[in-house]
Amino acid sequence: MAPIFWISGPPAAGKTTLCTALAQTFEKAMHVPVDDLRGWVCQGMADSVPWTDETERQFQIAEVAVCDLARRYATAGFTVLVDHCRNPQRLERVIQAELSDLSVSRVCLMPELEENLHRSHTRTNKQFGPHVLDDTILFTNKAYRDNVPSGWLVIDNSQMTVEETVQRVLDSNLQPL
């Protein structure tokens, strides 16, 4: 059974970048951005701003579906890298409910707020304006700092290169919960 890495953190923390680079260190790997899975909804997708009961329901569906996908690929020998920005306490409940029998290493990227905002303002991989996520980043950056469950590797990657962050994850000897 291959490992599963669950990478979380605020928007623009570097989750996708880390997953892409980390995947290169394994012979077989799959990167699963939960936002991409949500994007498969053709009609009726609830936006995350403003957050509604329907948004919550659709996120929960996507999270359970990602767990099913991760299980299948990990069982087939692929290291799975899940990329998802969500309340860490919620993620822990999902992981425990859906993947408790598998090896899941949890990583939370936590850049300093100023760096987090800078990354959001300068990235080019999104189809929306650079300040759209400012309020979300202001909220989630603080919320993550206050609520990361024990057992998660928390990395302040503000001053780290991608390669250093990958090495930190690989060297951490994460003990799956």
Short mmCIF file of N, CA, C and O in Angstrom, two decimals, residues 54-110:
data_model
loop_
_atom_site.label_atom_id
_atom_site.label_comp_id
_atom_site.label_asym_id
_atom_site.label_seq_id
_atom_site.Cartn_x
_atom_site.Cartn_y
_atom_site.Cartn_z
N GLU A 54 -25.51 24.66 0.95
CA GLU A 54 -25.25 23.85 -0.24
C GLU A 54 -23.75 23.76 -0.53
O GLU A 54 -23.26 22.72 -0.94
N THR A 55 -23.03 24.85 -0.30
CA THR A 55 -21.57 24.81 -0.46
C THR A 55 -20.98 23.76 0.47
O THR A 55 -20.17 22.93 0.06
N GLU A 56 -21.41 23.79 1.73
CA GLU A 56 -20.92 22.81 2.72
C GLU A 56 -21.21 21.39 2.27
O GLU A 56 -20.35 20.51 2.33
N ARG A 57 -22.43 21.15 1.81
CA ARG A 57 -22.82 19.82 1.36
C ARG A 57 -21.94 19.35 0.20
O ARG A 57 -21.45 18.21 0.18
N GLN A 58 -21.71 20.25 -0.76
CA GLN A 58 -20.90 19.87 -1.92
C GLN A 58 -19.44 19.63 -1.56
O GLN A 58 -18.79 18.74 -2.11
N PHE A 59 -18.90 20.41 -0.62
CA PHE A 59 -17.54 20.15 -0.16
C PHE A 59 -17.45 18.80 0.51
O PHE A 59 -16.49 18.05 0.31
N GLN A 60 -18.45 18.45 1.32
CA GLN A 60 -18.43 17.17 2.00
C GLN A 60 -18.49 16.01 1.00
O GLN A 60 -17.79 15.01 1.16
N ILE A 61 -19.30 16.15 -0.04
CA ILE A 61 -19.37 15.13 -1.08
C ILE A 61 -18.00 14.97 -1.74
O ILE A 61 -17.50 13.85 -1.93
N ALA A 62 -17.37 16.09 -2.09
CA ALA A 62 -16.07 16.05 -2.75
C ALA A 62 -15.00 15.42 -1.85
O ALA A 62 -14.18 14.64 -2.32
N GLU A 63 -15.04 15.74 -0.57
CA GLU A 63 -14.04 15.19 0.35
C GLU A 63 -14.16 13.68 0.48
O GLU A 63 -13.15 12.97 0.46
N VAL A 64 -15.36 13.18 0.58
CA VAL A 64 -15.56 11.72 0.67
C VAL A 64 -15.17 11.07 -0.66
O VAL A 64 -14.52 10.01 -0.67
N ALA A 65 -15.50 11.70 -1.78
CA ALA A 65 -15.13 11.16 -3.09
C ALA A 65 -13.61 11.11 -3.25
O ALA A 65 -13.06 10.13 -3.77
N VAL A 66 -12.92 12.15 -2.79
CA VAL A 66 -11.46 12.16 -2.86
C VAL A 66 -10.88 11.03 -2.01
O VAL A 66 -9.91 10.38 -2.40
N CYS A 67 -11.47 10.78 -0.86
CA CYS A 67 -11.00 9.68 -0.02
C CYS A 67 -11.17 8.34 -0.75
O CYS A 67 -10.27 7.49 -0.70
N ASP A 68 -12.30 8.15 -1.42
CA ASP A 68 -12.50 6.92 -2.20
C ASP A 68 -11.45 6.79 -3.29
O ASP A 68 -10.87 5.72 -3.50
N LEU A 69 -11.20 7.88 -4.00
CA LEU A 69 -10.20 7.89 -5.06
C LEU A 69 -8.80 7.62 -4.50
O LEU A 69 -8.04 6.80 -5.04
N ALA A 70 -8.47 8.28 -3.40
CA ALA A 70 -7.15 8.08 -2.77
C ALA A 70 -6.97 6.63 -2.36
O ALA A 70 -5.89 6.05 -2.56
N ARG A 71 -7.99 6.04 -1.78
CA ARG A 71 -7.92 4.64 -1.36
C ARG A 71 -7.63 3.73 -2.56
O ARG A 71 -6.76 2.86 -2.50
N ARG A 72 -8.33 3.91 -3.65
CA ARG A 72 -8.14 3.06 -4.83
C ARG A 72 -6.73 3.17 -5.38
O ARG A 72 -6.10 2.18 -5.73
N TYR A 73 -6.24 4.41 -5.50
CA TYR A 73 -4.91 4.59 -6.09
C TYR A 73 -3.81 4.14 -5.13
O TYR A 73 -2.82 3.55 -5.57
N ALA A 74 -3.94 4.43 -3.84
CA ALA A 74 -2.93 3.98 -2.87
C ALA A 74 -2.87 2.45 -2.85
O ALA A 74 -1.78 1.86 -2.80
N THR A 75 -4.03 1.80 -2.92
CA THR A 75 -4.09 0.35 -2.95
C THR A 75 -3.41 -0.20 -4.20
O THR A 75 -2.80 -1.27 -4.17
N ALA A 76 -3.46 0.56 -5.29
CA ALA A 76 -2.83 0.14 -6.54
C ALA A 76 -1.35 0.53 -6.60
O ALA A 76 -0.70 0.34 -7.63
N GLY A 77 -0.81 1.09 -5.51
CA GLY A 77 0.62 1.39 -5.46
C GLY A 77 1.02 2.81 -5.81
O GLY A 77 2.20 3.10 -5.94
N PHE A 78 0.06 3.71 -5.96
CA PHE A 78 0.36 5.11 -6.26
C PHE A 78 0.40 5.92 -4.96
O PHE A 78 -0.55 5.86 -4.18
N THR A 79 1.46 6.68 -4.75
CA THR A 79 1.46 7.66 -3.67
C THR A 79 0.44 8.72 -4.05
O THR A 79 0.43 9.21 -5.18
N VAL A 80 -0.44 9.05 -3.12
CA VAL A 80 -1.52 10.01 -3.40
C VAL A 80 -1.25 11.29 -2.61
O VAL A 80 -0.96 11.25 -1.41
N LEU A 81 -1.36 12.42 -3.30
CA LEU A 81 -1.16 13.73 -2.69
C LEU A 81 -2.46 14.51 -2.83
O LEU A 81 -2.82 14.94 -3.92
N VAL A 82 -3.18 14.65 -1.73
CA VAL A 82 -4.45 15.38 -1.72
C VAL A 82 -4.14 16.83 -1.38
O VAL A 82 -3.44 17.12 -0.42
N ASP A 83 -4.70 17.73 -2.14
CA ASP A 83 -4.46 19.17 -2.04
C ASP A 83 -5.79 19.83 -1.73
O ASP A 83 -6.69 19.83 -2.57
N HIS A 84 -5.95 20.35 -0.49
CA HIS A 84 -7.26 20.87 -0.12
C HIS A 84 -7.17 21.92 0.98
O HIS A 84 -6.55 21.70 2.02
N CYS A 85 -7.81 23.05 0.76
CA CYS A 85 -7.93 24.10 1.76
C CYS A 85 -9.27 23.95 2.46
O CYS A 85 -10.32 24.11 1.84
N ARG A 86 -9.20 23.59 3.74
CA ARG A 86 -10.43 23.39 4.50
C ARG A 86 -10.09 23.41 5.97
O ARG A 86 -8.96 23.13 6.36
N ASN A 87 -11.05 23.69 6.79
CA ASN A 87 -10.87 23.70 8.23
C ASN A 87 -10.16 22.42 8.67
O ASN A 87 -10.65 21.32 8.40
N PRO A 88 -8.99 22.54 9.30
CA PRO A 88 -8.22 21.33 9.66
C PRO A 88 -8.98 20.36 10.56
O PRO A 88 -8.81 19.15 10.44
N GLN A 89 -9.81 20.87 11.45
CA GLN A 89 -10.61 19.98 12.30
C GLN A 89 -11.57 19.15 11.44
O GLN A 89 -11.76 17.96 11.69
N ARG A 90 -12.18 19.79 10.46
CA ARG A 90 -13.08 19.07 9.54
C ARG A 90 -12.30 18.01 8.76
O ARG A 90 -12.75 16.87 8.62
N LEU A 91 -11.12 18.39 8.27
CA LEU A 91 -10.32 17.43 7.51
C LEU A 91 -9.94 16.23 8.36
O LEU A 91 -9.98 15.10 7.89
N GLU A 92 -9.61 16.48 9.61
CA GLU A 92 -9.25 15.37 10.49
C GLU A 92 -10.43 14.41 10.66
O GLU A 92 -10.25 13.19 10.64
N ARG A 93 -11.63 14.95 10.80
CA ARG A 93 -12.82 14.08 10.93
C ARG A 93 -13.02 13.25 9.67
O ARG A 93 -13.34 12.06 9.74
N VAL A 94 -12.84 13.86 8.51
CA VAL A 94 -13.01 13.14 7.24
C VAL A 94 -11.96 12.04 7.12
O VAL A 94 -12.28 10.90 6.78
N ILE A 95 -10.71 12.37 7.39
CA ILE A 95 -9.63 11.39 7.29
C ILE A 95 -9.89 10.23 8.25
O ILE A 95 -9.75 9.05 7.88
N GLN A 96 -10.28 10.53 9.47
CA GLN A 96 -10.55 9.48 10.45
C GLN A 96 -11.74 8.61 10.02
O GLN A 96 -11.70 7.39 10.17
N ALA A 97 -12.77 9.23 9.49
CA ALA A 97 -13.97 8.48 9.09
C ALA A 97 -13.75 7.64 7.84
O ALA A 97 -14.29 6.53 7.72
N GLU A 98 -12.96 8.14 6.91
CA GLU A 98 -12.86 7.49 5.60
C GLU A 98 -11.55 6.74 5.34
O GLU A 98 -11.51 5.85 4.50
N LEU A 99 -10.47 7.11 6.04
CA LEU A 99 -9.16 6.55 5.71
C LEU A 99 -8.39 6.07 6.94
O LEU A 99 -7.17 5.90 6.88
N SER A 100 -9.07 5.83 8.03
CA SER A 100 -8.37 5.50 9.28
C SER A 100 -7.55 4.22 9.20
O SER A 100 -6.60 4.03 9.97
N ASP A 101 -7.85 3.34 8.27
CA ASP A 101 -7.12 2.09 8.13
C ASP A 101 -5.92 2.20 7.18
O ASP A 101 -5.23 1.22 6.96
N LEU A 102 -5.70 3.39 6.61
CA LEU A 102 -4.60 3.58 5.66
C LEU A 102 -3.55 4.53 6.22
O LEU A 102 -3.79 5.25 7.19
N SER A 103 -2.40 4.55 5.58
CA SER A 103 -1.30 5.43 5.96
C SER A 103 -1.55 6.82 5.38
O SER A 103 -1.40 7.03 4.18
N VAL A 104 -1.96 7.77 6.23
CA VAL A 104 -2.22 9.13 5.79
C VAL A 104 -1.35 10.08 6.59
O VAL A 104 -1.47 10.17 7.81
N SER A 105 -0.44 10.76 5.91
CA SER A 105 0.40 11.77 6.54
C SER A 105 -0.21 13.13 6.28
O SER A 105 -0.54 13.46 5.14
N ARG A 106 -0.34 13.92 7.34
CA ARG A 106 -1.02 15.20 7.26
C ARG A 106 0.00 16.34 7.34
O ARG A 106 0.83 16.36 8.26
N VAL A 107 -0.09 17.26 6.39
CA VAL A 107 0.83 18.40 6.34
C VAL A 107 0.01 19.67 6.20
O VAL A 107 -0.88 19.75 5.34
N CYS A 108 0.33 20.66 7.02
CA CYS A 108 -0.33 21.97 6.93
C CYS A 108 0.73 23.02 6.61
O CYS A 108 1.66 23.22 7.40
N LEU A 109 0.60 23.65 5.46
CA LEU A 109 1.49 24.74 5.10
C LEU A 109 0.97 26.03 5.72
O LEU A 109 -0.20 26.37 5.54
N MET A 110 1.83 26.73 6.44
CA MET A 110 1.41 27.92 7.17
C MET A 110 2.38 29.08 6.95
O MET A 110 3.13 29.47 7.86
#
